[in-house]
XYZ file of C-alpha atoms in Angstrom:
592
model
C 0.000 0.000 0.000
C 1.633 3.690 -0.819
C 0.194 6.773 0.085
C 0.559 9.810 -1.819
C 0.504 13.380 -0.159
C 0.054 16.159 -2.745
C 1.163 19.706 -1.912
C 0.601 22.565 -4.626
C 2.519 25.877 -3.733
C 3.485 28.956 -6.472
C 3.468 26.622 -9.433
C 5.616 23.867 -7.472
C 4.454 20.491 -6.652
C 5.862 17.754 -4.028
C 5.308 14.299 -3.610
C 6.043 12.425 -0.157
C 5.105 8.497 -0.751
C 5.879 6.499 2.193
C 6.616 3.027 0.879
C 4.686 -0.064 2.848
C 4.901 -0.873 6.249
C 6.972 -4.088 6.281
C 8.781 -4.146 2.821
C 12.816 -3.321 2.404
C 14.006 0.182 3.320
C 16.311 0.610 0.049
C 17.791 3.662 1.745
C 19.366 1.255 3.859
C 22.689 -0.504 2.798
C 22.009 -2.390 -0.523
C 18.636 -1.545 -1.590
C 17.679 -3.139 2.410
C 20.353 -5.243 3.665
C 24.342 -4.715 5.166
C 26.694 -7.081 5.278
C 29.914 -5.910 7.602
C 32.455 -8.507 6.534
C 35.663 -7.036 8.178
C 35.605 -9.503 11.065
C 34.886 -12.991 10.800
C 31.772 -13.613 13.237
C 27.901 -12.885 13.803
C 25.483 -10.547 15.320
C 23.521 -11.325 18.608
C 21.893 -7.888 19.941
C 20.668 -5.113 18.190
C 20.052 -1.985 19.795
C 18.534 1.719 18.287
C 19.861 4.971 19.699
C 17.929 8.117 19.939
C 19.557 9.808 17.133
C 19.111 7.093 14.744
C 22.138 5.029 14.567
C 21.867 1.792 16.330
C 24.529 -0.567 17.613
C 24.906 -3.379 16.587
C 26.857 -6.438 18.884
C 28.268 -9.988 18.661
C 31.447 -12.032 18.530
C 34.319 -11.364 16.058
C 37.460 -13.039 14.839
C 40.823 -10.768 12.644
C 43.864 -11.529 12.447
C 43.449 -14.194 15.583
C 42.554 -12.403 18.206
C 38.487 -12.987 19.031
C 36.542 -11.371 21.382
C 33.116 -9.558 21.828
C 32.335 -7.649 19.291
C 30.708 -4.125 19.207
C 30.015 -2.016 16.407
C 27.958 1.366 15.645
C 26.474 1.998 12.419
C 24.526 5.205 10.928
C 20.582 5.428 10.387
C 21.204 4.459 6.561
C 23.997 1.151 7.698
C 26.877 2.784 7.075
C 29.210 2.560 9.939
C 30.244 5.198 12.199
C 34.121 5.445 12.147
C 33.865 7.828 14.948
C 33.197 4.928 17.288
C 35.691 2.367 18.802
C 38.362 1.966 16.170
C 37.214 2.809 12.631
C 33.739 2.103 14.043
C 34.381 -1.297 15.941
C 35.743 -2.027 19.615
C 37.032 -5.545 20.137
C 37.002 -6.937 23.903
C 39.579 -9.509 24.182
C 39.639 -10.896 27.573
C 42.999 -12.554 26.796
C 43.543 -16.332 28.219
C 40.637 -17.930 26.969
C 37.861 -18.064 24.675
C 34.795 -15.468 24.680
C 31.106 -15.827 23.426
C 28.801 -12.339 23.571
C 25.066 -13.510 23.963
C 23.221 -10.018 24.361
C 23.754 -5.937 25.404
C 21.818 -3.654 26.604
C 22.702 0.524 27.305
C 22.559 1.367 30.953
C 20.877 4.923 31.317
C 24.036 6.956 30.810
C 24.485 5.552 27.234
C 27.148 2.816 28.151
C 26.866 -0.520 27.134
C 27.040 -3.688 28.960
C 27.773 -7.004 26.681
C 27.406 -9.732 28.500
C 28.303 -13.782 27.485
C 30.552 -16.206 28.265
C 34.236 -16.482 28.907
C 36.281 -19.870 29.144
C 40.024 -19.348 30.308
C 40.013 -23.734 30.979
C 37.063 -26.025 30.123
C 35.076 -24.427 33.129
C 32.842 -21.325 31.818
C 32.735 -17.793 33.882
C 30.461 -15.343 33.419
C 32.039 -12.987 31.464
C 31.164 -8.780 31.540
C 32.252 -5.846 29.678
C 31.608 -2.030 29.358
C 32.259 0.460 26.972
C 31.538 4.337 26.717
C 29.244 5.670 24.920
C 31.992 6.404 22.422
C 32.939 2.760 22.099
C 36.524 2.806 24.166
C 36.420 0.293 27.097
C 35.518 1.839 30.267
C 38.176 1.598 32.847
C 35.726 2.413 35.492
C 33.607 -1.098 35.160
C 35.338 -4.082 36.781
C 39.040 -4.247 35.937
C 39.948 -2.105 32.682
C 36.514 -2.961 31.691
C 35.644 -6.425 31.956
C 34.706 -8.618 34.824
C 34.681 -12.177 35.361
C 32.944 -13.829 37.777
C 31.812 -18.212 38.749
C 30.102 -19.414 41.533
C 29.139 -22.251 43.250
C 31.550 -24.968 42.912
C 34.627 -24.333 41.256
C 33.680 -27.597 38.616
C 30.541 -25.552 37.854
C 29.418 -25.344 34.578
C 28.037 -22.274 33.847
C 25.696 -21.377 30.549
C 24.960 -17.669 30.220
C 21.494 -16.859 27.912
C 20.869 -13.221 28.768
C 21.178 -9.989 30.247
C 18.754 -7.129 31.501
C 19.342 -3.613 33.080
C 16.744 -2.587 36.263
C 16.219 0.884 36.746
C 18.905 1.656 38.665
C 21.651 0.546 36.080
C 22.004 -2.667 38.345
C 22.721 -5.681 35.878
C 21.041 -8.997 35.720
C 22.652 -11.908 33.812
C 20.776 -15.437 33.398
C 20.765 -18.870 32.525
C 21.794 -22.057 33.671
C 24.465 -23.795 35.655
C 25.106 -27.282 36.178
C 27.172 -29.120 38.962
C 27.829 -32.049 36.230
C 26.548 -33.145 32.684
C 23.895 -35.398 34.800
C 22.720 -32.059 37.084
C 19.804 -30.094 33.968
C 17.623 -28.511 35.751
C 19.116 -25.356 37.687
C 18.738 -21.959 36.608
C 20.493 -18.816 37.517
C 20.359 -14.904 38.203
C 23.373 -13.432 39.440
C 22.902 -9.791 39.961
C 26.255 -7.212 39.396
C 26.024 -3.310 40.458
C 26.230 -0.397 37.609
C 30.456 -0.386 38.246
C 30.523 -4.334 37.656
C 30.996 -5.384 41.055
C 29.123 -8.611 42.447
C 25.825 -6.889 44.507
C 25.990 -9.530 47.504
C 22.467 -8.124 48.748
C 20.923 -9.986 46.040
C 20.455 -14.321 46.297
C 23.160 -15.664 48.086
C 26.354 -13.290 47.338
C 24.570 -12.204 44.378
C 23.469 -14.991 42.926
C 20.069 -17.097 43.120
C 19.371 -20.221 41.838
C 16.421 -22.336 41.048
C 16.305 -26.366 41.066
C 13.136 -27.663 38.929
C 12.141 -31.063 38.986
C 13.095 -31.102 35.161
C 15.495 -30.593 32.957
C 15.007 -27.114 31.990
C 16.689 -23.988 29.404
C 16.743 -20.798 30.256
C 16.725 -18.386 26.620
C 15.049 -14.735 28.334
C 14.596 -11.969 31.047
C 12.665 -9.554 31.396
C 12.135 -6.974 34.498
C 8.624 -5.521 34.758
C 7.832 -1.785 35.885
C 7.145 -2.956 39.229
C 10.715 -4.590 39.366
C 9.920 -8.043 39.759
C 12.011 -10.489 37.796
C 10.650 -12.645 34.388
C 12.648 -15.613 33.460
C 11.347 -17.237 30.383
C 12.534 -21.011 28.671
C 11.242 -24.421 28.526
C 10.984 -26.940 30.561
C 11.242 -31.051 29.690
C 13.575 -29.618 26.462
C 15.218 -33.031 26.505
C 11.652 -34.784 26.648
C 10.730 -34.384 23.316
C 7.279 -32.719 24.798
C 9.161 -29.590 26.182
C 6.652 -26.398 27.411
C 6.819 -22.934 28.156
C 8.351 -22.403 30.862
C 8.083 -18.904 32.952
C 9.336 -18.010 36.672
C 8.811 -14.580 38.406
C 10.803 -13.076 41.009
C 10.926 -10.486 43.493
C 13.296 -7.540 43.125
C 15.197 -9.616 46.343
C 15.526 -12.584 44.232
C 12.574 -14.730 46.133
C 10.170 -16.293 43.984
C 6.971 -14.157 43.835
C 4.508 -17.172 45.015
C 1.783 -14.706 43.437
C 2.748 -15.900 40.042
C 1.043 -19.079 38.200
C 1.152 -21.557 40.475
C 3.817 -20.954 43.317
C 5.674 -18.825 41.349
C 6.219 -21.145 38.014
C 3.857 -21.036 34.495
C 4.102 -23.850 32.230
C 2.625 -24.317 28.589
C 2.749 -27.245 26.812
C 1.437 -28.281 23.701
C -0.593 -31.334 23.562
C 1.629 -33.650 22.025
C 3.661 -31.314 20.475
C 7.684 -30.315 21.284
C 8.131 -26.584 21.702
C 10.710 -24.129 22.111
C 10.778 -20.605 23.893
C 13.334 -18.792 22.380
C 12.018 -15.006 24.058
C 9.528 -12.799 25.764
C 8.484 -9.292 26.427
C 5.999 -7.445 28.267
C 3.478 -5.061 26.820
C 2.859 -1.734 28.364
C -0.645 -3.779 30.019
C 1.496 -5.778 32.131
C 0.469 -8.879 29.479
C 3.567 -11.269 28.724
C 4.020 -12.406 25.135
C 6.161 -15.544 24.515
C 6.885 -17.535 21.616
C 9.600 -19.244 19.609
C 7.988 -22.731 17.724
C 6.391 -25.957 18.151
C 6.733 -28.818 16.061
C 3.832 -30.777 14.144
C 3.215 -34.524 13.698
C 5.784 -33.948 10.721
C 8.091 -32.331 12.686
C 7.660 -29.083 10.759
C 8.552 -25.795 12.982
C 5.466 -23.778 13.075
C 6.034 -20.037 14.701
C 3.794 -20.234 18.073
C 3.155 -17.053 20.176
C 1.183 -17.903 23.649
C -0.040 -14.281 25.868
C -0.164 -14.430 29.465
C -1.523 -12.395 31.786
C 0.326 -10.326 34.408
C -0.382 -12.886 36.928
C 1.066 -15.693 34.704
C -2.219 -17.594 33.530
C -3.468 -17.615 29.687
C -4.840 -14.793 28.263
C -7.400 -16.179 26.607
C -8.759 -12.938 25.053
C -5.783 -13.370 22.774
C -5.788 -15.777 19.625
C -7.596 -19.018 20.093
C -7.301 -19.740 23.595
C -3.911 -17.506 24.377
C -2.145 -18.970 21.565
C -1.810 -18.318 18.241
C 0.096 -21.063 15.840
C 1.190 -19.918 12.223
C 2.024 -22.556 10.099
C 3.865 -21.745 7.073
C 5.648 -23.295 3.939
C 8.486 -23.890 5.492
C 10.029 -24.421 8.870
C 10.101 -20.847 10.594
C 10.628 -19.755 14.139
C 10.761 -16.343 16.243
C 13.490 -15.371 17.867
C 12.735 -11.826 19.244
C 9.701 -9.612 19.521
C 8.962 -6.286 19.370
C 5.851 -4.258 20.268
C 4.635 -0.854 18.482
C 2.776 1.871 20.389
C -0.220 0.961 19.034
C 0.094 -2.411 20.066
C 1.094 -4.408 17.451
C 3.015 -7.569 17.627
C 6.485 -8.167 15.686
C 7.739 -11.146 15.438
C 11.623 -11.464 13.633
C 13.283 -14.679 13.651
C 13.995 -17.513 10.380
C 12.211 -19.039 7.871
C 13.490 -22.033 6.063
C 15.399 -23.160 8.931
C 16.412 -26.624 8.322
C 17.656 -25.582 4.520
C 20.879 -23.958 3.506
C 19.233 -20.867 2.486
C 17.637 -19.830 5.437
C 15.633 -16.481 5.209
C 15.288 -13.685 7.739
C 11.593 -13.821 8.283
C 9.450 -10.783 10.257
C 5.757 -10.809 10.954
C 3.217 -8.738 12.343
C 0.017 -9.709 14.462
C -2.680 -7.096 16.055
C -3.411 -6.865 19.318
C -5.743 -9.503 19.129
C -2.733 -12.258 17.408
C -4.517 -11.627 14.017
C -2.130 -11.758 11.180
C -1.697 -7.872 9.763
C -2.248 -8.587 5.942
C -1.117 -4.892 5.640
C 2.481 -5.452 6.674
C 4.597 -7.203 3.912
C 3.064 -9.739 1.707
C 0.089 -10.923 3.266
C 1.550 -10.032 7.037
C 5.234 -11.537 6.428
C 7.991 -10.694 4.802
C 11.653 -12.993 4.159
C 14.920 -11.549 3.281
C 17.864 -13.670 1.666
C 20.873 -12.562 2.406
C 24.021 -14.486 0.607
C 24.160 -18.326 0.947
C 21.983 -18.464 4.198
C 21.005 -15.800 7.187
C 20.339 -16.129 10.607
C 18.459 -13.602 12.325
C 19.296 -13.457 16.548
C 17.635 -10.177 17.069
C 15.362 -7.047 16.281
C 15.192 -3.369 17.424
C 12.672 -0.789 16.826
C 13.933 3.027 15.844
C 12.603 6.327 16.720
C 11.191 6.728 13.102
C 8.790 3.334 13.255
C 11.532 1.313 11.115
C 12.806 -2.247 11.964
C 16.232 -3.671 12.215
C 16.698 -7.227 12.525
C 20.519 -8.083 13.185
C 21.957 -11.943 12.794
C 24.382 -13.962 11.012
C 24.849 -14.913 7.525
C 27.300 -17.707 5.490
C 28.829 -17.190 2.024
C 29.504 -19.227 -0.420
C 32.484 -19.148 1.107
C 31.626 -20.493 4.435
C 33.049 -17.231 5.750
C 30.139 -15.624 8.284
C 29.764 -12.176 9.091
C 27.386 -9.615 10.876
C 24.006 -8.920 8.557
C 21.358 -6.413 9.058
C 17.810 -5.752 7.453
C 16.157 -2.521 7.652
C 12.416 -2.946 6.954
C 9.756 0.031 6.778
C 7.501 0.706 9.686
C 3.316 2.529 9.172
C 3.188 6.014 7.655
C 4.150 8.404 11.184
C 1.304 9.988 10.871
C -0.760 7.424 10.173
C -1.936 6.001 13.594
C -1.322 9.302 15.320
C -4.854 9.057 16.630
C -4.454 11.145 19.350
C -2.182 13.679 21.255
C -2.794 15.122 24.513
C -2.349 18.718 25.246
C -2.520 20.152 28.481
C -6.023 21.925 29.059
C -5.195 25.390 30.213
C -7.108 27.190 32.829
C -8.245 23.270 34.446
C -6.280 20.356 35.672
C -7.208 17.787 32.657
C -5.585 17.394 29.065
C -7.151 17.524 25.622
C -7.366 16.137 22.525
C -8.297 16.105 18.365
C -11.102 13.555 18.400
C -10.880 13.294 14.368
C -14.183 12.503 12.449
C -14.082 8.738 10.596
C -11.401 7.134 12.994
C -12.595 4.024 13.500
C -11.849 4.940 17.375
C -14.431 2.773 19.517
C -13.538 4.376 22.801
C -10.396 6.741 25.005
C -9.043 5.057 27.959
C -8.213 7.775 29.996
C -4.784 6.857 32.105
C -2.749 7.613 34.890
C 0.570 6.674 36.665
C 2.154 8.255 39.678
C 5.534 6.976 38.035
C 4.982 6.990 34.788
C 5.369 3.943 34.042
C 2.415 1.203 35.248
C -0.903 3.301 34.153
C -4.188 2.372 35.230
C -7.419 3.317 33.478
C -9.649 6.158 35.380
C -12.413 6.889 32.482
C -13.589 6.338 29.283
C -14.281 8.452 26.505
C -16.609 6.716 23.749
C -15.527 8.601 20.310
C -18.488 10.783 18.617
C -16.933 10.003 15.210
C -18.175 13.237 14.315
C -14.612 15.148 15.128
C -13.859 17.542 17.491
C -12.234 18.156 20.811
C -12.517 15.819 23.930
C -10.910 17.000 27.363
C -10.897 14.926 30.166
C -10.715 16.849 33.764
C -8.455 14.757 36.342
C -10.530 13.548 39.253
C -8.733 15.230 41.613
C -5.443 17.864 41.761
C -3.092 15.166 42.541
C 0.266 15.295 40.647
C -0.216 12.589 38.338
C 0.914 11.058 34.871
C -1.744 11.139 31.941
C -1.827 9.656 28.581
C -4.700 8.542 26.470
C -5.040 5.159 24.631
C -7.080 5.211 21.480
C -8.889 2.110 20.962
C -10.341 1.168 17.449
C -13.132 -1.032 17.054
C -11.428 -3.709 16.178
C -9.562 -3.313 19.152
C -6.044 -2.210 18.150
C -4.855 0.282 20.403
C -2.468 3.391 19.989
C -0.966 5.035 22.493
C -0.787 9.102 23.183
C 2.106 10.616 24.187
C 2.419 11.202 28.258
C 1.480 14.514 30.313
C 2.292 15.558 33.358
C -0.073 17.574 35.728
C 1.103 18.827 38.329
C -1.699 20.092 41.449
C -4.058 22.843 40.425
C -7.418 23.279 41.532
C -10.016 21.983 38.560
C -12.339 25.181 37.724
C -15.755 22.449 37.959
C -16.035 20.819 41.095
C -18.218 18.063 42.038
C -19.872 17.288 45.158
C -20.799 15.266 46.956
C -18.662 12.872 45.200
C -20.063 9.987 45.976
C -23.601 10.756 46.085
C -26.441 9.521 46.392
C -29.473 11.744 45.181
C -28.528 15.178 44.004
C -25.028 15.520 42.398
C -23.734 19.705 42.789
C -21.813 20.709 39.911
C -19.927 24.129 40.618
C -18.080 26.335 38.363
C -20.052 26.117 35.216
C -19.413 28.725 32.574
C -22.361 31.763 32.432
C -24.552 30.914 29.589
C -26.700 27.627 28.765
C -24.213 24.481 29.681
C -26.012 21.224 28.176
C -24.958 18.052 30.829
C -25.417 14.413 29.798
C -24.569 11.470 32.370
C -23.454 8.407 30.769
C -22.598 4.877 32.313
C -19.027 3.341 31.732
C -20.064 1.977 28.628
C -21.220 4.874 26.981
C -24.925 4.689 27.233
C -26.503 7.711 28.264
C -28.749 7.675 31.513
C -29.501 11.212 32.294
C -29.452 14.804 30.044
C -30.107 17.666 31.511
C -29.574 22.212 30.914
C -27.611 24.528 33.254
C -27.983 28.184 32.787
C -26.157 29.320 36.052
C -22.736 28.534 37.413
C -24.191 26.096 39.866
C -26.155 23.324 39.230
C -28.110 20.317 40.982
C -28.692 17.550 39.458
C -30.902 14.563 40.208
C -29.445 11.135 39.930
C -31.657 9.250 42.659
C -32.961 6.875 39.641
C -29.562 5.777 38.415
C -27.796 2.274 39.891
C -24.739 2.192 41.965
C -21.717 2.325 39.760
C -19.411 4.613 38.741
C -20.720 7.685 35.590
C -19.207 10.068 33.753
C -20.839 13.961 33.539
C -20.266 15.568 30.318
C -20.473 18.882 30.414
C -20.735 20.587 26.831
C -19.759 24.377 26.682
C -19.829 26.674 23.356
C -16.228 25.805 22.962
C -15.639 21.987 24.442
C -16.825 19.290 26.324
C -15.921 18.456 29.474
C -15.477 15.081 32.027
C -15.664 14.489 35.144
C -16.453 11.393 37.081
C -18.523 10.876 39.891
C -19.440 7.444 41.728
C -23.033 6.902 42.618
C -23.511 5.444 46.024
């Protein structure tokens, strides 16, 4: 789908297409794709930067020396010689072998890569840091790196991923095993922001979970609250492995709140799986997925939505789970979520050929296929002999990057990139909040022919975990809804705009900070007579409506205080709109 945008101005005329969500970017690399082939090796985390570039991290092998590998590239995949050396920083760690697994920024800009390193046959955690320009930072552990076992000193030690809490604090999972016979522990071991071991956390910074199966530990994931998501399978050895999920509390005790005592497993009838990640939507809902295989033991891409409290959301797919079965074997191995609540899904297609494909996918809200992204929802991407995709970011602009690894003909592998094209910015920009002046509320462009079923009106007190206060049903006729805050708390505000098929797009956030709102109502609760005060002079036409947006009472004001009678409607909480010459107004009110 292209849109076309005609603009006629003193004779000249301009054209701005914006090519379809989900196909190549050819502004990117070659006409879509990058291949970095200075260092032998393969990409494994791919992160965006505010400005555009994005960085792009793995393993890499010149001129024998090996060692983490970070590089930073510009918006278009051309890379940024201003970082590192000529772009790149290699972290050697010297006496052994390294293996990078993921990295994530820290809140000043500085990244953390985090894997593996091997100085014998016994495997360390292995840590490093760089500044934002891409020199090591002496600050972090010793000239930048830090290694770190525990346990036994014949521990074995298999590191899967890494996460950064609020407070620059740095998580590191995965599993550890006293022998080849012990499968089934898993481990967070927790480091400060400088690198050093935080022994507040577990036992000396480290916790560790026995299940009564083997189990694999492949994600983590901290929530706003600061509790602790590890995500995997469990019975991977079985050949009837499930889902596996464990919370934690920010202490590193398992949150018995969670599924049952703290664990969720999936399986899958009589069907092998594999979790490869998971995220968490800005609902608090927890999207997994990675593959099962059919009777023919064909990989099918499998997505399963939980709910905060770790049981299946059945509201998505068929039954929480959605199963798309394609030509070929295909898999996810990272997700991504839009602001209006779309699903990405990047990972392979064609996985058991030589040719593998990078393969991305989109899904609504709902785990519907979006036939407007790609070809029919999907899109693959050859890159030389065979590609491998690890990971996917999101930029600023709406585009997608999905980093892996490819092969040449050659057998030689190097770091690849795709760049695919997000929606048209302006295209689900449904709604922006403004603040209201003269009250303590926001306001927005309620445009006519939407498609916008309702406005979840939500706050936060940190801005992060929002919780819905009122609803808004759209008039599709356009104009401008406000929203008056329920009291003059401090409080964050933003709006979600949900369509009627139930996609939802997100506003951007508002702060208001205490004022006194101009309309006050009391008693709030009442009972019989609600008092509205601070009505504008002039004829002010009121209309109560229920949560759902059916209208129970309407009513005139033509003075600046008002009574009015609500004896007849249920208990339950209404909304009062209050319709001036120049808005409308809401407030809610609970009805004893």
């Amino acid at each position: 789908m292209r849109t076309f945008l005609l603009i006629a101005f003193a004779n000249l005329t301009f054209f701005i297409c914006y090519s379809q969500a989900g196909t190549l970017n050819e502004n990117f690399g070659n006409k879509g794709t990058m291949v970095d082939n200075l260092y032998i090796g393969g990409c494994k985390s791919v992160i965006s930067l505010k400005d555009g570039r994005f960085i792009g991290a793995g393993n890499g092998f010149l001129n024998n020396v090996g060692g983490f590998l970070i590089a930073r590239y510009f918006e278009n995949g051309v890379v940024d010689s201003s970082f590192g050396l000529k772009g790149k920083t290699l972290v050697d760690f010297r006496l052994g072998t390294e293996s990078l697994v993921s990295a994530e920024l820290q809140s000043n800009g500085k990244i953390v890569a985090a894997g593996s390193y091997s100085p014998t046959s016994i495997t360390q955690i292995g840590l490093a840091r760089l500044q934002v320009d891409g020199t090591i930072d002496s600050s972090f552990g010793i000239n930048g790196m830090v290694t770190f076992h525990f346990g036994l000193a014949s521990n074995k030690i298999f590191i899967r991923d890494v996460a950064i809490q609020a407070d620059d604090k740095i998580l590191l999972t995965g599993m550890s095993r006293k022998n080849d016979n012990d499968i089934s522990t898993s481990f967070i071991t927790r480091f400060l922001k400088d690198g050093a071991v935080d022994e507040s956390f577990g036992d000396k910074g480290t916790i560790q979970t026995i299940f009564d199966d083997e189990i694999e530990i492949k994600a983590i994931a901290i929530q706003d609250d600061e509790k602790i998501l590890l995500g995997g399978n469990s019975g991977y050895l079985s050949g009837l492995s499930q889902f596996l999920m464990i919370r934690y509390l920010q202490n590193g005790e398992i949150d018995k709140s969670f599924g049952i005592e703290g664990i969720t497993k999936k399986g899958f009838d009589k069907m092998d799986s594999r979790m490869n990640d998971l995220i968490i939507d800005k609902t608090g809902k927890i999207l997994t997925g990675g593959f099962t295989l059919n009777n023919e033991a064909k990989e099918n891409i499998t997505i399963v939505r939980f709910t905060n409290n770790g049981f299946i959301d059945n509201t998505f797919g068929e039954n929480g789970i959605v199963v798309t079965n394609l030509e070929n074997q295909s898999a996810i191995s990272s997700f991504l979520i839009q602001n209006d609540g779309k699903i990405i899904g990047a990972g392979n297609y064609d996985l058991t050929s030589d040719s593998s494909k990078f393969l991305i996918v989109r899904y609504n809200d709902s785990g519907i296929i979006d036939s407007a992204f790609g070809e029919n929802g999907f899109t693959y991407t050859a890159i030389e002999k065979s590609a491998s995709c690890f990971d996917a970011t999101l930029q600023a602009n709406g585009k997608i990057i999905l980093g892996g690894g490819i092969l040449t003909i050659l057998n030689e592998t190097y770091f690849a990139f795709a760049n695919y094209n997000g929606d048209d910015p302006e295209k689900n920009k449904y709604v922006r909040i403004k603040h209201w002046l003269h009250h303590h509320g926001i306001t927005w462009e309620d445009k006519p022919n939407n498609l916008i079923n309702y406005y979840s009106i939500q706050s936060s007190t940190n801005g992060k975990a929002f919780t819905e206060v009122a609803r808004i049903y759209s008039n599709h006729n356009g104009g401008i809804q406000t929203y008056s805050a329920a009291n003059n708390a401090t409080a964050n505000y933003r709006v979600a705009a949900v369509s009627n098929t139930g996609n939802i797009t997100y506003s951007n956030t508002l702060s208001l900070v205490n004022t006194t709102p101009t309309i006050q109502l009391y008693p709030n609760p009442a009972k019989n007579n609600l008092q509205i005060q601070g009505l504008p002079a002039g004829t002010t036409k009121l209309r109560v409506t229920d949560i759902t947006g059916n209208t129970r009472i309407i009513a005139s004001a033509n003075s600046t205080v008002y009574s009015i009678n609500i004896a007849q409607l249920t208990s339950g909480n209404y909304l009062l709109n209050i319709k001036t010459a120049n808005e409308v107004i809401t407030k809610q009110f609970i009805k004893e």
